[in-house]
Amino acid sequence: MSKELVKAMAVLEEEKRISPEIIIEALESALVLAYKKNYDQAQNVEVHFDDKTGKINVYAVKEVVEEVEDETLEVSLEDAHEKNIHYEIGDKINFEITPADFGRIATQTAKHVIMQRIREAERDLIYNEYIQYEDEVLTGTVERMDPRGNVFVNIGRIEAVMPRSEQIPTEELDFEDRVKVYVASVDRTNRGPQVVVSRSHAGFLRRLFEVEVPEVYDGIVEIVNMAREAGDRSKVAVRSRDETIDPIGTVVGQGGQRIQAIVNELNGENMDIIEWDEDPAVFVRNAMNPAEVVDVIFEDEGNACIVVVPDYQLSLAIGKRGQNARLAARLTSYKIDIKSETAYAEYLQEQEAIRDQLDAESLEEDGLEMAVDMDGELLDDDIQQIIGEDAEDLLRRQDDIDEGVVTPLEFEEEMTEESDAERLQRLAEDNDEETINPMDDLGE
């Protein structure tokens, strides 16, 4: 087995690119398990494999101590000196205990473990190779499709999966088609690394712009944001870091060559290139392209705005199945409410009517109808003159007037009339507090 393993490691290194060190580590770990299992030993053992000769040796590891309590784990200092005079207390010594038939037993027991380790090593190599391509574009070949609609693409040493949700809905891929795919994720699974690729991801569109437009790749023209509905339409907001460069013209290219190459790769997907602006109103106006915008009104609270468009462009602004408005909202991160000029005028009238109604209700709640004159008109000054009545009682009395229980005149007399007894009681209280002279009051 030993010589065969040496040859097998050379083949694995050449074909699978698995280093001999990984295989030797897996082999030695497997042989330790094999020894303990087949010889019913729980002591500390090590297995050494010579990758030159293929020889296997099993060693029992013992610690040098003054007094031996467990012969399987310890050795006395005197016995240690028989091997080497330089050993000291606490040193570890290897004693060879290789059984005569260990090679045969090790082959049978360790085969499965070794193969498993080899598979794990190969998976690690593939994972480490493809994790660096995450968020990048690769070219692969369509190998097969399953009944659930998943497409499997060969991208080198692994077969990547492109779920139905990551495909362009309007695109049909055939066996052996060469396609560009975006590496969306690289994950470790029980079955090995799984690479998920996409053609509908927004990152795929960004990478295509970097490939077709050198200024985008160099960072002179920046893609600020993008909103995409794969296979149908996309909006891309761009800005230039160089004032002398037109971002839209640069991205579109002479005669539209650059943008057309991207459209062709995406199976005819429409592209709206929008110029980004630091002014939100201007940016929202640009994002509504191709519709003309009359005005953009931002609400006081919340990340929302109203976009006013001419009556005849309302359908264009909304787009087919609301697509233009939906993409503009995602591009700008604003909740957009689109209204025609006529609808906005009606909206303003409704808001004005609501404000008037709220103002009227507020006046009632403030209790300004507590004091009334003979004709039922509001008397603000009377509020200051009325003493000894709370707002709730005054409102009740006002209701009595409204219902005809008392007349306004009776109400006014009731509020101002004071009996002699009440007058004398008040004078007595004022006298006790030395706030008034009773004779002065009688003199009045």
PDB file of N, CA, C and O in Angstrom, residues 8 10 23 61 115 121 148-149 151 157 179-180 182 239 282 300 302 307 350 395 406 431 440:
ATOM      1  N   ALA A   8      -0.018   7.443  -5.956  1.00  0.00           N
ATOM      2  CA  ALA A   8      -1.346   8.069  -6.018  1.00  0.00           C
ATOM      3  C   ALA A   8      -1.266   9.551  -5.658  1.00  0.00           C
ATOM      4  O   ALA A   8      -1.959  10.388  -6.268  1.00  0.00           O
ATOM      5  N   ALA A  10       1.210  11.541  -6.208  1.00  0.00           N
ATOM      6  CA  ALA A  10       1.785  12.260  -7.347  1.00  0.00           C
ATOM      7  C   ALA A  10       0.725  12.514  -8.413  1.00  0.00           C
ATOM      8  O   ALA A  10       0.667  13.600  -9.008  1.00  0.00           O
ATOM      9  N   ILE A  23      -2.598  15.400   1.661  1.00  0.00           N
ATOM     10  CA  ILE A  23      -2.893  13.967   1.652  1.00  0.00           C
ATOM     11  C   ILE A  23      -2.170  13.254   2.791  1.00  0.00           C
ATOM     12  O   ILE A  23      -2.733  12.378   3.460  1.00  0.00           O
ATOM     13  N   VAL A  61       3.414   7.969  22.327  1.00  0.00           N
ATOM     14  CA  VAL A  61       4.024   9.184  22.875  1.00  0.00           C
ATOM     15  C   VAL A  61       3.887   9.142  24.397  1.00  0.00           C
ATOM     16  O   VAL A  61       2.774   9.075  24.927  1.00  0.00           O
ATOM     17  N   MET A 115     -10.140   9.221   1.304  1.00  0.00           N
ATOM     18  CA  MET A 115     -10.882   9.722   0.145  1.00  0.00           C
ATOM     19  C   MET A 115     -11.756  10.917   0.530  1.00  0.00           C
ATOM     20  O   MET A 115     -11.905  11.870  -0.241  1.00  0.00           O
ATOM     21  N   ALA A 121     -10.438  18.506   0.465  1.00  0.00           N
ATOM     22  CA  ALA A 121      -9.346  19.360   0.003  1.00  0.00           C
ATOM     23  C   ALA A 121      -9.638  19.915  -1.382  1.00  0.00           C
ATOM     24  O   ALA A 121      -9.378  21.090  -1.675  1.00  0.00           O
ATOM     25  N   ARG A 148     -37.216  22.245 -13.245  1.00  0.00           N
ATOM     26  CA  ARG A 148     -37.651  23.429 -12.502  1.00  0.00           C
ATOM     27  C   ARG A 148     -37.257  24.730 -13.174  1.00  0.00           C
ATOM     28  O   ARG A 148     -37.566  25.808 -12.682  1.00  0.00           O
ATOM     29  N   GLY A 149     -36.572  24.625 -14.305  1.00  0.00           N
ATOM     30  CA  GLY A 149     -36.189  25.827 -15.035  1.00  0.00           C
ATOM     31  C   GLY A 149     -34.806  26.339 -14.716  1.00  0.00           C
ATOM     32  O   GLY A 149     -34.383  27.359 -15.263  1.00  0.00           O
ATOM     33  N   VAL A 151     -30.838  26.656 -14.951  1.00  0.00           N
ATOM     34  CA  VAL A 151     -29.862  26.459 -16.022  1.00  0.00           C
ATOM     35  C   VAL A 151     -28.490  26.240 -15.390  1.00  0.00           C
ATOM     36  O   VAL A 151     -28.082  26.995 -14.498  1.00  0.00           O
ATOM     37  N   ARG A 157     -13.898  24.735 -13.648  1.00  0.00           N
ATOM     38  CA  ARG A 157     -13.770  23.527 -12.835  1.00  0.00           C
ATOM     39  C   ARG A 157     -15.057  23.180 -12.102  1.00  0.00           C
ATOM     40  O   ARG A 157     -15.091  22.204 -11.362  1.00  0.00           O
ATOM     41  N   VAL A 179     -22.440  32.114 -22.844  1.00  0.00           N
ATOM     42  CA  VAL A 179     -23.102  33.251 -22.207  1.00  0.00           C
ATOM     43  C   VAL A 179     -22.194  33.887 -21.167  1.00  0.00           C
ATOM     44  O   VAL A 179     -21.347  33.223 -20.561  1.00  0.00           O
ATOM     45  N   LYS A 180     -22.400  35.177 -20.979  1.00  0.00           N
ATOM     46  CA  LYS A 180     -21.742  35.885 -19.894  1.00  0.00           C
ATOM     47  C   LYS A 180     -22.656  35.826 -18.678  1.00  0.00           C
ATOM     48  O   LYS A 180     -23.861  36.051 -18.788  1.00  0.00           O
ATOM     49  N   TYR A 182     -22.992  36.664 -14.267  1.00  0.00           N
ATOM     50  CA  TYR A 182     -22.509  37.396 -13.099  1.00  0.00           C
ATOM     51  C   TYR A 182     -22.476  36.444 -11.906  1.00  0.00           C
ATOM     52  O   TYR A 182     -23.474  35.772 -11.611  1.00  0.00           O
ATOM     53  N   ARG A 239     -23.014  60.283 -13.214  1.00  0.00           N
ATOM     54  CA  ARG A 239     -22.470  61.637 -13.059  1.00  0.00           C
ATOM     55  C   ARG A 239     -20.995  61.609 -13.426  1.00  0.00           C
ATOM     56  O   ARG A 239     -20.342  60.550 -13.374  1.00  0.00           O
ATOM     57  N   VAL A 282     -34.382  68.207  -9.184  1.00  0.00           N
ATOM     58  CA  VAL A 282     -33.844  68.030 -10.539  1.00  0.00           C
ATOM     59  C   VAL A 282     -33.619  66.557 -10.834  1.00  0.00           C
ATOM     60  O   VAL A 282     -33.909  66.077 -11.934  1.00  0.00           O
ATOM     61  N   ASP A 300     -43.595  67.584   3.557  1.00  0.00           N
ATOM     62  CA  ASP A 300     -42.838  68.035   4.727  1.00  0.00           C
ATOM     63  C   ASP A 300     -42.253  66.865   5.501  1.00  0.00           C
ATOM     64  O   ASP A 300     -41.144  66.928   6.003  1.00  0.00           O
ATOM     65  N   GLY A 302     -41.521  62.566   5.655  1.00  0.00           N
ATOM     66  CA  GLY A 302     -41.405  61.344   4.860  1.00  0.00           C
ATOM     67  C   GLY A 302     -40.623  61.564   3.586  1.00  0.00           C
ATOM     68  O   GLY A 302     -40.426  62.689   3.114  1.00  0.00           O
ATOM     69  N   VAL A 307     -45.182  64.527  -8.236  1.00  0.00           N
ATOM     70  CA  VAL A 307     -44.676  64.944  -9.540  1.00  0.00           C
ATOM     71  C   VAL A 307     -45.862  65.347 -10.409  1.00  0.00           C
ATOM     72  O   VAL A 307     -46.768  64.545 -10.622  1.00  0.00           O
ATOM     73  N   GLU A 350     -59.045  70.434  -2.683  1.00  0.00           N
ATOM     74  CA  GLU A 350     -59.447  69.519  -1.617  1.00  0.00           C
ATOM     75  C   GLU A 350     -58.653  69.776  -0.340  1.00  0.00           C
ATOM     76  O   GLU A 350     -59.221  69.780   0.759  1.00  0.00           O
ATOM     77  N   LEU A 395     -70.129  75.939  28.158  1.00  0.00           N
ATOM     78  CA  LEU A 395     -70.550  75.272  26.931  1.00  0.00           C
ATOM     79  C   LEU A 395     -71.938  74.680  27.095  1.00  0.00           C
ATOM     80  O   LEU A 395     -72.752  74.680  26.166  1.00  0.00           O
ATOM     81  N   VAL A 406     -83.077  78.538  27.370  1.00  0.00           N
ATOM     82  CA  VAL A 406     -83.011  79.892  27.919  1.00  0.00           C
ATOM     83  C   VAL A 406     -82.743  80.847  26.780  1.00  0.00           C
ATOM     84  O   VAL A 406     -82.251  80.454  25.728  1.00  0.00           O
ATOM     85  N   ASN A 431     -62.840  91.275  53.961  1.00  0.00           N
ATOM     86  CA  ASN A 431     -62.464  91.962  55.203  1.00  0.00           C
ATOM     87  C   ASN A 431     -61.484  91.118  55.997  1.00  0.00           C
ATOM     88  O   ASN A 431     -60.526  91.621  56.571  1.00  0.00           O
ATOM     89  N   ASP A 440     -65.900 101.112  53.000  1.00  0.00           N
ATOM     90  CA  ASP A 440     -65.697 101.638  51.642  1.00  0.00           C
ATOM     91  C   ASP A 440     -66.669 100.997  50.694  1.00  0.00           C
ATOM     92  O   ASP A 440     -67.219 101.634  49.810  1.00  0.00           O
TER      93      ASP A 440
END
